[in-house]
Coordinates of C-alpha atoms and ligand atoms in Angstrom, one line a residue:
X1 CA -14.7 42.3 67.2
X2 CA -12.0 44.7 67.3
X3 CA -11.2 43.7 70.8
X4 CA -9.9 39.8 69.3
X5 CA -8.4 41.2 66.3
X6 CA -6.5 43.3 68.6
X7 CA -5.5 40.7 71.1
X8 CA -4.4 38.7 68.4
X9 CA -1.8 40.6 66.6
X10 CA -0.1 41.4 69.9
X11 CA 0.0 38.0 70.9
X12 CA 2.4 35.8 68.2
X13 CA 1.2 32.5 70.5
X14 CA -2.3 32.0 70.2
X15 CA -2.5 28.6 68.0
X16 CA -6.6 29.2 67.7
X17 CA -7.3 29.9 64.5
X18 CA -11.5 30.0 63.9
X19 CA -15.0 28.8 64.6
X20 CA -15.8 26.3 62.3
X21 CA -18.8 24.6 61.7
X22 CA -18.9 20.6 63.2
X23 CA -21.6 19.9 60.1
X24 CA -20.2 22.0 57.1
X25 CA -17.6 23.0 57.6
X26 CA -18.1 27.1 57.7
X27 CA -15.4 28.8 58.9
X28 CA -16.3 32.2 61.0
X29 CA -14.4 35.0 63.6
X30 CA -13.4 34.2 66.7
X31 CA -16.4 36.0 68.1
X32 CA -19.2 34.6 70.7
X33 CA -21.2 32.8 68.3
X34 CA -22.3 29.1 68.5
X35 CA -24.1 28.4 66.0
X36 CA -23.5 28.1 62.0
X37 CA -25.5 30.6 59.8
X38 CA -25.6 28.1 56.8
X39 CA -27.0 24.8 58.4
X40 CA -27.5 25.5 62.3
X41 CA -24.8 23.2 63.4
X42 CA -22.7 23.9 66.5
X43 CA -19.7 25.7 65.8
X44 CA -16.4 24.4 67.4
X45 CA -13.0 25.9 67.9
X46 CA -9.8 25.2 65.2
X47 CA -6.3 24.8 66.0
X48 CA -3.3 25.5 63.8
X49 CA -1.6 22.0 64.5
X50 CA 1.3 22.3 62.8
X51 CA 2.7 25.7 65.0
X52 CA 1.2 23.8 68.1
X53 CA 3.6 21.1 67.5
X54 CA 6.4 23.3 66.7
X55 CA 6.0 25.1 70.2
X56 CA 4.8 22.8 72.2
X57 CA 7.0 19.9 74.0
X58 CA 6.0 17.4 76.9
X59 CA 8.5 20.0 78.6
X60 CA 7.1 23.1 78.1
X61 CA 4.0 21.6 79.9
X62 CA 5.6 20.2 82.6
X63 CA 7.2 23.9 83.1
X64 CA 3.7 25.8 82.6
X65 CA 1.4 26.4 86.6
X66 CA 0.4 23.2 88.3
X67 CA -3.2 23.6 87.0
X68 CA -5.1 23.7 83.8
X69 CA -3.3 26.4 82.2
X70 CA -0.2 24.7 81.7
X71 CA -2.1 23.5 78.7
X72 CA -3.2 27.1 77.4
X73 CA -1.5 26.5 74.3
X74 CA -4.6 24.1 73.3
X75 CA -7.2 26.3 75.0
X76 CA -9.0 29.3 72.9
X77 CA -7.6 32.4 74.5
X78 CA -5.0 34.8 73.1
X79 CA -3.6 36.6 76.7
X80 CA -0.8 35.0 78.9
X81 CA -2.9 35.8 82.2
X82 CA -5.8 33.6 81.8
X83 CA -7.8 33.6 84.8
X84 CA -6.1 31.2 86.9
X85 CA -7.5 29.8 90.4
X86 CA -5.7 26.9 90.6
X87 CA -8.3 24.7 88.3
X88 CA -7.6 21.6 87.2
X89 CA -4.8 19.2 88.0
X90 CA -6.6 17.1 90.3
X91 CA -5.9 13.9 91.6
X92 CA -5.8 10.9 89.1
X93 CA -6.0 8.3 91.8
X94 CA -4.8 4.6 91.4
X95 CA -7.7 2.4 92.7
X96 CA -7.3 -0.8 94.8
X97 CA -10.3 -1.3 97.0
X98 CA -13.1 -0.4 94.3
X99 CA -11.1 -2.3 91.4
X100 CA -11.0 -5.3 93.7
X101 CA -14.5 -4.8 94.5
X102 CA -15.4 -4.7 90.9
X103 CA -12.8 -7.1 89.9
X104 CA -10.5 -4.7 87.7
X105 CA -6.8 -4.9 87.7
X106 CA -6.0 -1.3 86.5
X107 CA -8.6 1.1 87.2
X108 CA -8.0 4.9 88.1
X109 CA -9.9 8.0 89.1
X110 CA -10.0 10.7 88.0
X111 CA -11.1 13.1 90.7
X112 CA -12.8 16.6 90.2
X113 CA -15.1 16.2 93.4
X114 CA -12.0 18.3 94.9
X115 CA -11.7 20.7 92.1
X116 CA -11.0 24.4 92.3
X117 CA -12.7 26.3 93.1
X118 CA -16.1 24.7 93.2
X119 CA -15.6 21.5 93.6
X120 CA -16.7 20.0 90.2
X121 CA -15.2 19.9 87.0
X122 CA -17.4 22.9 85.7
X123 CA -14.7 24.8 87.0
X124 CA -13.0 23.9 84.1
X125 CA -15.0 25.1 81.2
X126 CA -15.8 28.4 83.7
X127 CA -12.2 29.6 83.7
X128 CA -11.6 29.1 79.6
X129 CA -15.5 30.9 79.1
X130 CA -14.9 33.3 81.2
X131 CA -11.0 34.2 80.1
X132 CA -12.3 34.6 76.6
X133 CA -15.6 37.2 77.8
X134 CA -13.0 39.6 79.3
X135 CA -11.0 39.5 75.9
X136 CA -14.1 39.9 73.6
X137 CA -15.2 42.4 76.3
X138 CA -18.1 41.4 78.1
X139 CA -18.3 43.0 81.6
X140 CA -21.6 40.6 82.5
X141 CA -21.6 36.8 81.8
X142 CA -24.2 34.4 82.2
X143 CA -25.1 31.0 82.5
X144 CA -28.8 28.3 81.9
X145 CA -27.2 25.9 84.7
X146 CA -28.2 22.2 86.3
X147 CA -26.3 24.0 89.9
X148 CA -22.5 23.5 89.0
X149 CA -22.1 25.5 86.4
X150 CA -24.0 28.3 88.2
X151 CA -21.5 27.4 91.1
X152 CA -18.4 27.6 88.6
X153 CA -20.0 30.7 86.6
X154 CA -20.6 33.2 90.0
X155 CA -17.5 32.1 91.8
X156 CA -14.9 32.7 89.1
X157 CA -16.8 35.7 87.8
X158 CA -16.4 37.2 91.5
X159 CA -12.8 36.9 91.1
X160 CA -12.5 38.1 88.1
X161 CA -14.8 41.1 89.2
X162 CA -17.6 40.7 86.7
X163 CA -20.9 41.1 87.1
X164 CA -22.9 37.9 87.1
X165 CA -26.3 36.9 86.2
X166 CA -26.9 33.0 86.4
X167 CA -30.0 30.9 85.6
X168 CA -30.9 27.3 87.5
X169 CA -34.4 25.3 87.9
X170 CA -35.8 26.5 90.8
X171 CA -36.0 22.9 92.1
X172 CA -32.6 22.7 92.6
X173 CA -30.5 21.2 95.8
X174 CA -30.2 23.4 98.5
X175 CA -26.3 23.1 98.6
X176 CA -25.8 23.9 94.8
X177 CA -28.3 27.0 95.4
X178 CA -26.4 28.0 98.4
X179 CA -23.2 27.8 96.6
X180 CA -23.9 30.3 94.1
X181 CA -25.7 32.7 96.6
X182 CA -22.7 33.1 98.6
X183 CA -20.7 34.4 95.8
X184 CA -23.7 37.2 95.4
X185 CA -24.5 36.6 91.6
X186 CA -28.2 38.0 90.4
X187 CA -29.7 34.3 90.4
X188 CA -33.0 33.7 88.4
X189 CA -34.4 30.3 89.8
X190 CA -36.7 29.3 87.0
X191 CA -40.1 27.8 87.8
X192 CA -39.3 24.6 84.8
X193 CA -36.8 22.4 84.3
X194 CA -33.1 22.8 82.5
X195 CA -34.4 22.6 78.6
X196 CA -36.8 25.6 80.0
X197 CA -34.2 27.6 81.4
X198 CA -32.1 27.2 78.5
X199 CA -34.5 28.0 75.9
X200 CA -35.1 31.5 78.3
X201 CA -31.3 31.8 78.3
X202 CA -31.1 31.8 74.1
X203 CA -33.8 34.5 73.9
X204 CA -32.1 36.5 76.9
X205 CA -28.6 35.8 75.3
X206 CA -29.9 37.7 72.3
X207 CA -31.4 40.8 74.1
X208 CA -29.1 41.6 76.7
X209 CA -25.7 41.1 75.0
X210 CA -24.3 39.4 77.9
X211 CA -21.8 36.2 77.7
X212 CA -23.4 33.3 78.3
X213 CA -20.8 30.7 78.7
X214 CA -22.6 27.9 77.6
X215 CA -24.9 29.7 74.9
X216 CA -22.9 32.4 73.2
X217 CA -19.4 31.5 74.2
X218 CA -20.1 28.1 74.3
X219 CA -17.2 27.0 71.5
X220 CA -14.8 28.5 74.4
X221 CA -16.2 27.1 77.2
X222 CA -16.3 23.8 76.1
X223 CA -13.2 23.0 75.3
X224 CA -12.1 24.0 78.8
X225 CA -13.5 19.9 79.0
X226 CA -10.1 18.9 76.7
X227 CA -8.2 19.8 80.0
X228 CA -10.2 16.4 81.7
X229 CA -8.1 14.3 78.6
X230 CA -4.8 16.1 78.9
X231 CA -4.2 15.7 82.6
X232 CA -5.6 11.6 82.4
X233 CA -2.7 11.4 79.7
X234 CA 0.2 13.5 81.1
X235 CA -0.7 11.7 85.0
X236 CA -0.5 8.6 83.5
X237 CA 3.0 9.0 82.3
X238 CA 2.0 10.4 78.7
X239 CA -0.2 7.6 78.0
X240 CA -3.3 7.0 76.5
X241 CA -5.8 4.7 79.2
X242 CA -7.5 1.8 76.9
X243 CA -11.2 3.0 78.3
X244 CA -13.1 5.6 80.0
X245 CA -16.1 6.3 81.2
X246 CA -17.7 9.6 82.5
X247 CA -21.1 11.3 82.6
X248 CA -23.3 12.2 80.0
X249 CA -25.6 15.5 79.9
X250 CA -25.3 17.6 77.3
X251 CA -22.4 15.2 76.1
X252 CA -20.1 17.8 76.0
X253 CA -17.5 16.6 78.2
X254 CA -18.1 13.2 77.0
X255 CA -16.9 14.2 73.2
X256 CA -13.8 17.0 73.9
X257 CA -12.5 14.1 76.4
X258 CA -12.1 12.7 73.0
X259 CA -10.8 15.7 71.4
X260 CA -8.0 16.3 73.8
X261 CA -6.7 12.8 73.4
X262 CA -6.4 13.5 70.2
X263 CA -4.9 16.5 69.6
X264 CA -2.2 15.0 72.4
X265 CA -1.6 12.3 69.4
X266 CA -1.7 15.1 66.6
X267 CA 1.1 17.2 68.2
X268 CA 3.1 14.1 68.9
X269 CA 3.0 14.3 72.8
X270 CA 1.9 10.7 73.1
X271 CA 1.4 7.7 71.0
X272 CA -1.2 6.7 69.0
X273 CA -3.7 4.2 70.2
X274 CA -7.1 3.3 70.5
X275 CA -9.2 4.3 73.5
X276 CA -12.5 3.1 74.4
X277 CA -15.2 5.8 75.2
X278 CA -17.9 4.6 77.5
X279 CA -21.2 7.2 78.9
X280 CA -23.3 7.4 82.2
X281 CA -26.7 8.9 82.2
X282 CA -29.2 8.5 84.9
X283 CA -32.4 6.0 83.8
X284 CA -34.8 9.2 84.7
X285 CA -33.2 11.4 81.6
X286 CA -31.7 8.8 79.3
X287 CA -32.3 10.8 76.1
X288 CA -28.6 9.9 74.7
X289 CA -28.5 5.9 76.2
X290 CA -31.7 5.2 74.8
X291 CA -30.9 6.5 71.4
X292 CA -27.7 4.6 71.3
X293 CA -29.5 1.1 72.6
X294 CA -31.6 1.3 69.6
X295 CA -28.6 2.6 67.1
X296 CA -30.3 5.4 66.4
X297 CA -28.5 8.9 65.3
X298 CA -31.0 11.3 66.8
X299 CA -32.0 11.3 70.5
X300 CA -36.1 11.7 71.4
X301 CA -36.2 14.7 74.0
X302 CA -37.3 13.6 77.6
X303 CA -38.6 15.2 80.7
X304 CA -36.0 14.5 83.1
X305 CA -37.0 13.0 86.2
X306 CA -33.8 11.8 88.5
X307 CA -32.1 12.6 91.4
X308 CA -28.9 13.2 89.1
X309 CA -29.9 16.9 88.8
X310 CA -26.6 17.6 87.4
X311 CA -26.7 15.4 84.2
X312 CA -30.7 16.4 83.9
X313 CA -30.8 17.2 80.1
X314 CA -33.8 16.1 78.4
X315 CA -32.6 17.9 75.2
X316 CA -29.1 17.3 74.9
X317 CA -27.2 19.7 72.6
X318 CA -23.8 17.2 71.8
X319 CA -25.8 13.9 72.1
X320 CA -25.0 12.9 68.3
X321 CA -21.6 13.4 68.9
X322 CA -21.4 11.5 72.1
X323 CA -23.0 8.9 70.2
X324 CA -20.9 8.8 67.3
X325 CA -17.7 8.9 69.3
X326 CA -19.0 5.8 71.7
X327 CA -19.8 3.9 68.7
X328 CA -16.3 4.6 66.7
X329 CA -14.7 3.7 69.7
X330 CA -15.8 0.2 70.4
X331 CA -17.4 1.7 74.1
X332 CA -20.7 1.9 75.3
X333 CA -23.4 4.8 76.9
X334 CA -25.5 2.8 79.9
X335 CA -28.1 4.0 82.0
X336 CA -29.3 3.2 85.6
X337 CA -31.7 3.7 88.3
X338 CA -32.1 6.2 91.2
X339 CA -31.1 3.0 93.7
X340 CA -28.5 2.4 91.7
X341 CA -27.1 6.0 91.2
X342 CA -27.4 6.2 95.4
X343 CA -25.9 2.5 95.6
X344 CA -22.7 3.8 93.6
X345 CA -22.3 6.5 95.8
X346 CA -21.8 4.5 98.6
X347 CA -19.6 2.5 96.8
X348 CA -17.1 5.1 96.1
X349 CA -17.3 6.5 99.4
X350 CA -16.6 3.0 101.0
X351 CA -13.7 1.7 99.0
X352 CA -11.8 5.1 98.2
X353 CA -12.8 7.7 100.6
X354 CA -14.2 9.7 98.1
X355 CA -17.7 11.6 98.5
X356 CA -19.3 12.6 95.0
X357 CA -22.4 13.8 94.4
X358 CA -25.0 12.2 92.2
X359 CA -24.0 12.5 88.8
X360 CA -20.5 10.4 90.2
X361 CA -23.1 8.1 91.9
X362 CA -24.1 7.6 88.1
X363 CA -20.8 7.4 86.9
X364 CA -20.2 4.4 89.3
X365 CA -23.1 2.8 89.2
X366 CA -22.2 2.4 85.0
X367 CA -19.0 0.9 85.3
X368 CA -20.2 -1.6 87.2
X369 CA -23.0 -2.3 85.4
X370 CA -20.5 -2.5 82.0
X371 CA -17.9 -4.7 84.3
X372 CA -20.5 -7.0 85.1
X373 CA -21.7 -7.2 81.5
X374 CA -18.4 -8.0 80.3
X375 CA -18.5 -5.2 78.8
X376 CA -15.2 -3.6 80.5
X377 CA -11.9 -5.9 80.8
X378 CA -10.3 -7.0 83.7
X379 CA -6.8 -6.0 82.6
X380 CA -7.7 -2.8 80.6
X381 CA -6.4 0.2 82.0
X382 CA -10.1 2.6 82.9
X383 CA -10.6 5.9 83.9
X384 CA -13.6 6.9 85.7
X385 CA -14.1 10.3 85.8
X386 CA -15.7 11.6 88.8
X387 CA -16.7 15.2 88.2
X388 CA -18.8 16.9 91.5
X389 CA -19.1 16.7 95.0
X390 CA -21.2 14.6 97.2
X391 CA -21.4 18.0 100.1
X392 CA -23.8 19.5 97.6
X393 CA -26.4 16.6 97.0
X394 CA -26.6 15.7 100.3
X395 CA -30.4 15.1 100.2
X396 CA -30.0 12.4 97.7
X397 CA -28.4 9.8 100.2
X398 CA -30.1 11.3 103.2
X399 CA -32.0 8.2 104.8
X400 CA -29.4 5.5 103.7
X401 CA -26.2 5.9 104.8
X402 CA -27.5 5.2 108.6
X403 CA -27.0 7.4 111.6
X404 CA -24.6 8.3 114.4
X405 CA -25.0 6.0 117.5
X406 CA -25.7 8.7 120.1
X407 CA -24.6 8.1 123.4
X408 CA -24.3 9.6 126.7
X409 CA -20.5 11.1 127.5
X410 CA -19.9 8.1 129.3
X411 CA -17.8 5.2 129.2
X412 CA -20.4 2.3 129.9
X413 CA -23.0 4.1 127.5
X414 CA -19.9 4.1 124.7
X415 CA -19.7 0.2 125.5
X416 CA -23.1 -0.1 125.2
X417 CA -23.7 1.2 122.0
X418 CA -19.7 -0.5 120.7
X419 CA -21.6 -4.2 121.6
X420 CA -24.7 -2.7 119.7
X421 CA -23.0 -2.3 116.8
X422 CA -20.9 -5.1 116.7
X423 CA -24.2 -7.5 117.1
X424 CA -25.7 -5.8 113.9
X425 CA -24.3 -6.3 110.9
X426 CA -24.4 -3.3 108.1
X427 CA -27.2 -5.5 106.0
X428 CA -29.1 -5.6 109.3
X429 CA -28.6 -2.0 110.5
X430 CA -29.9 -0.9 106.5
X431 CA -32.7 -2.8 106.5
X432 CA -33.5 -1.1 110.4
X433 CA -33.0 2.3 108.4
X434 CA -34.3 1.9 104.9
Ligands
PLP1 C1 -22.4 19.4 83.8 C2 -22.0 18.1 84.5 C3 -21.7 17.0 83.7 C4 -21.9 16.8 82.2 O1 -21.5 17.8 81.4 P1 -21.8 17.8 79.8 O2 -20.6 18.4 79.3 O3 -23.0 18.7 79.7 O4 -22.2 16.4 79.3 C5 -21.2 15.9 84.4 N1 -21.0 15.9 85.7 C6 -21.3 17.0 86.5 C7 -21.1 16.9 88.0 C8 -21.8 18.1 85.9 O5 -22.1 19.2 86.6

């Protein structure tokens, strides 16, 4: 406690003001707490608008580092040497070949499959949550993880040089398990799935006095997510995009994508206008699609049972919210299948060279689902946010994306094999592999 009030009056900047309550309103310290004493609703970070607008200019931005931080003015932490390692400020790729496929005149992508330093946009929320441990003083953080944000957590804690405890289902996949190991974090692999870990994670949270970055310093951590909407709008020339779509788990980055637009409008950095908000879950853990299908404003827990691991939430914490800003919106929160999820990330891969993992798959697999129902225009300029990397879900597409033609290293044997391939078409060689 002393530690913030302490940063604070040495640094005149900081524009974050308080936790305040998303329900009633409650105002409380900037301290890691989550939840409101009064009514139990999720606390949330405030801003003092009116000195953000007075320091901040499309200028001072554009002069800030070439990653995240050049936004730090909007981001809850008080020091000017945030833990930096190059997050954010990814690609925001112009489609052709996937908006042709799917019949869309101005689609883009958004692409934190190449991320830093973990290759998914957890990376993101990681660096703010983590930035704001060190200044409330926490020398061990923590994390109740699907596998990126146990990626994200270790990696950027091992730079920072704090000690790191994470917590993942034990079922994960083997490339999101070996992607934490290597950073040598303790990691507790959980014999349950993610609404298990996370209900170990609150009770540890409150006995161990570590920072749990998506638990205790959650308010931080999750606005790290606004970073998704202010790059989308400064890449596209300091516009807003008429839709989006991106994942849904906890619905986090789903509802602060939202928040960062706005605030961009609030502080006059770009005009006002209205933007369509559209949602991807995976069929197997639907919680938040089914509930807004049937326009309800509560979501019915679900085992989750999906190859999308990453978005595998039964119990989503944000779900009203994500709901509430789809509906307000005019957008839409779909669902599909396994088949589906592995079908869109072939697509991807096909038409734009990019490899995501299975909670992009998803992502994917929804738009066209929406573009097919009419549910997307043609000419409406949509942002699809890709957010992890295809190298650690390999297992999911193992067994359909065919196999090397092996030959011997000889010329007549690579002839061979050319004429082979050339007589089969790819329908024919899936249906020989499938
Ligand atoms: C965690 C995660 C999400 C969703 O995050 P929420 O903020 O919990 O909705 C989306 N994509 C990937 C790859 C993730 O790891």
């Amino acid at each position: 406690m002393s530690q913030v009030t302490q940063s604070q009056t040495t640094q005149t900047t900081a524009t974050f003001r308080a936790l305040k309550c998303k329900e009633c309103g409650e105002e409380y310290k900037l301290e890691a707490k989550h939840v409101c004493e009064q009514c139990f609703g999720p606390l949330e970070v405030s801003y003092d608008y009116d000195a953000l607008r007075r320091q901040v200019t499309r200028e001072t931005i554009q002069a800030g580092p070439n990653s995240m931080w050049r936004y730090r003015a909007f981001l809850p932490v008080a020091t000017d040497n945030p833990i930096d390692v190059g997050t954010g400020m990814t690609p925001l790729v112009k489609s052709n070949r996937l908006a042709r496929r799917l019949g869309l005149k101005n689609l883009y992508i958004k692409n934190d499959a190449v991320n830093m330093p973990t290759l998914s946009f957890k990376d993101r929320v990681v660096s703010v949550a983590l930035t704001r441990a060190q200044e409330l003083g926490f020398s061990t953080v923590s994390c109740a993880s699907t596998g990126n944000l146990a990626n994200s957590t270790a990696a950027i804690a091992a730079y920072a040089g704090l000690d790191c405890c994470v917590f993942i289902p034990a079922d994960l996949e083997a490339g999101k398990i070996l992607g934490t190991l290597v950073y040598n974090p303790t990691v507790m692999a959980v014999k349950g799935n993610y609404d298990q870990v996370n209900r170990l994670c609150c009770e540890v949270a409150n006995t161990q006095g570590w920072g749990f970055v998506n638990i205790n310093l959650r308010p931080y951590y999750s606005e790290g997510s606004k970073t998704l909407g202010f790059e989308v709008a400064e890449q596209l020339g300091w516009k807003l995009p008429d839709h989006i779509v991106a994942p849904l788990a906890s619905g986090s980055l789903f509802t602060k994508i939202y928040k960062g637009f706005q605030e961009f409008v609030k502080v006059g950095l770009v005009e006002d206008k209205s933007v369509r908000f559209s949602g991807a879950q995976a069929e197997g853990c639907s919680p938040i699609a089914q509930a807004f299908k049937e326009n309800r404003d509560f979501v019915t827990p679900v085992k989750p049972n999906t190859i999308a691991k990453s978005l595998a939430i039964g119990n989503p914490a944000d779900a009203v919210y994500a709901i509430d800003v789809a509906q307000k919106t005019n957008g839409n929160i779909e669902s599909v299948t396994d088949a589906e999820i592995i079908e869109g990330m072939k697509l991807l891969a096909e038409t734009e060279g990019i490899f995501t993992e299975t909670a992009g798959g998803t992502t994917i697999a929804v738009l066209k689902k929406l573009v097919e129902a009419g549910k997307i225009d043609p000419d409406e300029t949509t942002v699809v946010y890709i957010t992890g990397n295809g190298l650690k879900t390999q297992e999911a597409i193992q067994g359909y994306i065919g196999e090397p033609l092996t030959i011997e290293p000889k010329l007549d044997s690579f002839e061979r094999a050319l004429e082979r391939s050339h007589t089969l078409d790819r329908l024919e060689w899936q249906q020989v592999l499938i």
